[in-house]
């Protein structure tokens, strides 16, 4: 695999400090962030609207507001959790110190975010990540929660 202009070949075995891990993509109007550890591209500012699980997936699939690009999706629970820093205490958000994401009232909240990962025991439920303390939980897909869209490789086995 050839390295892109911003990073070496991504590998989940890397552990980079936030200052070098994340790159704000200026060629996307500075609206997206590349995670050099995973190779995923995240919205710099996730939606402030809450959705049920089905609408959350639809929101990401139809999204074009970030960098005027399509190809967004819900992240797997593992991908979403990769943004958690366990050294950050509640009330969060539990993102690595020095990250470039928008936080506060207009950005990443200390709240629950949907993943695309369905609960294997109860397919009417899905996994969520709580950015208030980094925990993962399972809720009914009918509940309304936050959504943070991602772009990049997908491992279908994680869904």
mmCIF file of C-alpha atoms in Angstrom, residues 79-145:
data_model
loop_
_atom_site.group_PDB
_atom_site.id
_atom_site.type_symbol
_atom_site.label_atom_id
_atom_site.label_comp_id
_atom_site.label_asym_id
_atom_site.label_seq_id
_atom_site.Cartn_x
_atom_site.Cartn_y
_atom_site.Cartn_z
ATOM 1 C CA UNK A 79 -13.873 2.620 15.204
ATOM 2 C CA UNK A 80 -15.869 5.057 17.322
ATOM 3 C CA UNK A 81 -14.249 3.813 20.514
ATOM 4 C CA UNK A 82 -10.794 4.320 18.952
ATOM 5 C CA UNK A 83 -11.352 8.059 19.539
ATOM 6 C CA UNK A 84 -11.706 7.560 23.311
ATOM 7 C CA UNK A 85 -8.760 8.389 25.528
ATOM 8 C CA UNK A 86 -9.104 6.480 28.829
ATOM 9 C CA UNK A 87 -6.877 9.033 30.594
ATOM 10 C CA UNK A 88 -9.541 11.732 30.142
ATOM 11 C CA UNK A 89 -11.876 11.778 33.127
ATOM 12 C CA UNK A 90 -15.606 12.367 33.167
ATOM 13 C CA UNK A 91 -17.397 14.526 32.286
ATOM 14 C CA UNK A 92 -15.401 14.410 29.022
ATOM 15 C CA UNK A 93 -15.677 14.473 26.170
ATOM 16 C CA UNK A 94 -13.163 11.642 26.341
ATOM 17 C CA UNK A 95 -11.071 12.674 23.341
ATOM 18 C CA UNK A 96 -7.259 12.753 23.403
ATOM 19 C CA UNK A 97 -5.802 16.029 24.711
ATOM 20 C CA UNK A 98 -4.777 18.219 21.775
ATOM 21 C CA UNK A 99 -7.350 16.738 19.367
ATOM 22 C CA UNK A 100 -8.640 19.089 16.635
ATOM 23 C CA UNK A 101 -12.364 18.240 16.865
ATOM 24 C CA UNK A 102 -14.947 20.887 17.661
ATOM 25 C CA UNK A 103 -16.329 20.359 21.179
ATOM 26 C CA UNK A 104 -18.727 22.115 23.487
ATOM 27 C CA UNK A 105 -22.202 23.295 22.553
ATOM 28 C CA UNK A 106 -21.415 23.265 18.819
ATOM 29 C CA UNK A 107 -19.375 20.048 18.550
ATOM 30 C CA UNK A 108 -18.620 16.705 20.172
ATOM 31 C CA UNK A 109 -20.789 16.342 23.250
ATOM 32 C CA UNK A 110 -20.290 14.283 26.403
ATOM 33 C CA UNK A 111 -23.140 12.178 25.067
ATOM 34 C CA UNK A 112 -24.043 8.837 23.513
ATOM 35 C CA UNK A 113 -23.137 8.304 19.842
ATOM 36 C CA UNK A 114 -24.548 5.557 17.645
ATOM 37 C CA UNK A 115 -22.337 2.956 16.072
ATOM 38 C CA UNK A 116 -23.318 0.778 13.122
ATOM 39 C CA UNK A 117 -22.759 -2.317 15.280
ATOM 40 C CA UNK A 118 -25.944 -4.236 15.995
ATOM 41 C CA UNK A 119 -26.248 -6.217 19.225
ATOM 42 C CA UNK A 120 -25.846 -9.897 18.306
ATOM 43 C CA UNK A 121 -28.148 -11.021 21.150
ATOM 44 C CA UNK A 122 -30.916 -8.516 20.383
ATOM 45 C CA UNK A 123 -30.881 -7.254 16.756
ATOM 46 C CA UNK A 124 -33.410 -4.543 17.710
ATOM 47 C CA UNK A 125 -30.567 -2.878 19.661
ATOM 48 C CA UNK A 126 -27.190 -1.406 18.739
ATOM 49 C CA UNK A 127 -23.947 -0.401 20.437
ATOM 50 C CA UNK A 128 -23.233 3.209 21.414
ATOM 51 C CA UNK A 129 -20.180 4.995 22.802
ATOM 52 C CA UNK A 130 -20.631 7.475 25.654
ATOM 53 C CA UNK A 131 -18.138 10.310 25.254
ATOM 54 C CA UNK A 132 -18.793 11.432 28.836
ATOM 55 C CA UNK A 133 -16.682 8.606 30.259
ATOM 56 C CA UNK A 134 -15.761 6.320 27.326
ATOM 57 C CA UNK A 135 -18.168 3.502 28.196
ATOM 58 C CA UNK A 136 -19.998 1.438 25.588
ATOM 59 C CA UNK A 137 -23.634 0.471 26.047
ATOM 60 C CA UNK A 138 -26.458 -1.136 24.109
ATOM 61 C CA UNK A 139 -29.801 0.604 23.505
ATOM 62 C CA UNK A 140 -32.911 0.060 21.435
ATOM 63 C CA UNK A 141 -32.502 1.264 17.865
ATOM 64 C CA UNK A 142 -35.689 3.314 18.410
ATOM 65 C CA UNK A 143 -33.923 5.626 20.888
ATOM 66 C CA UNK A 144 -32.644 8.949 19.569
ATOM 67 C CA UNK A 145 -28.965 9.726 20.092
#
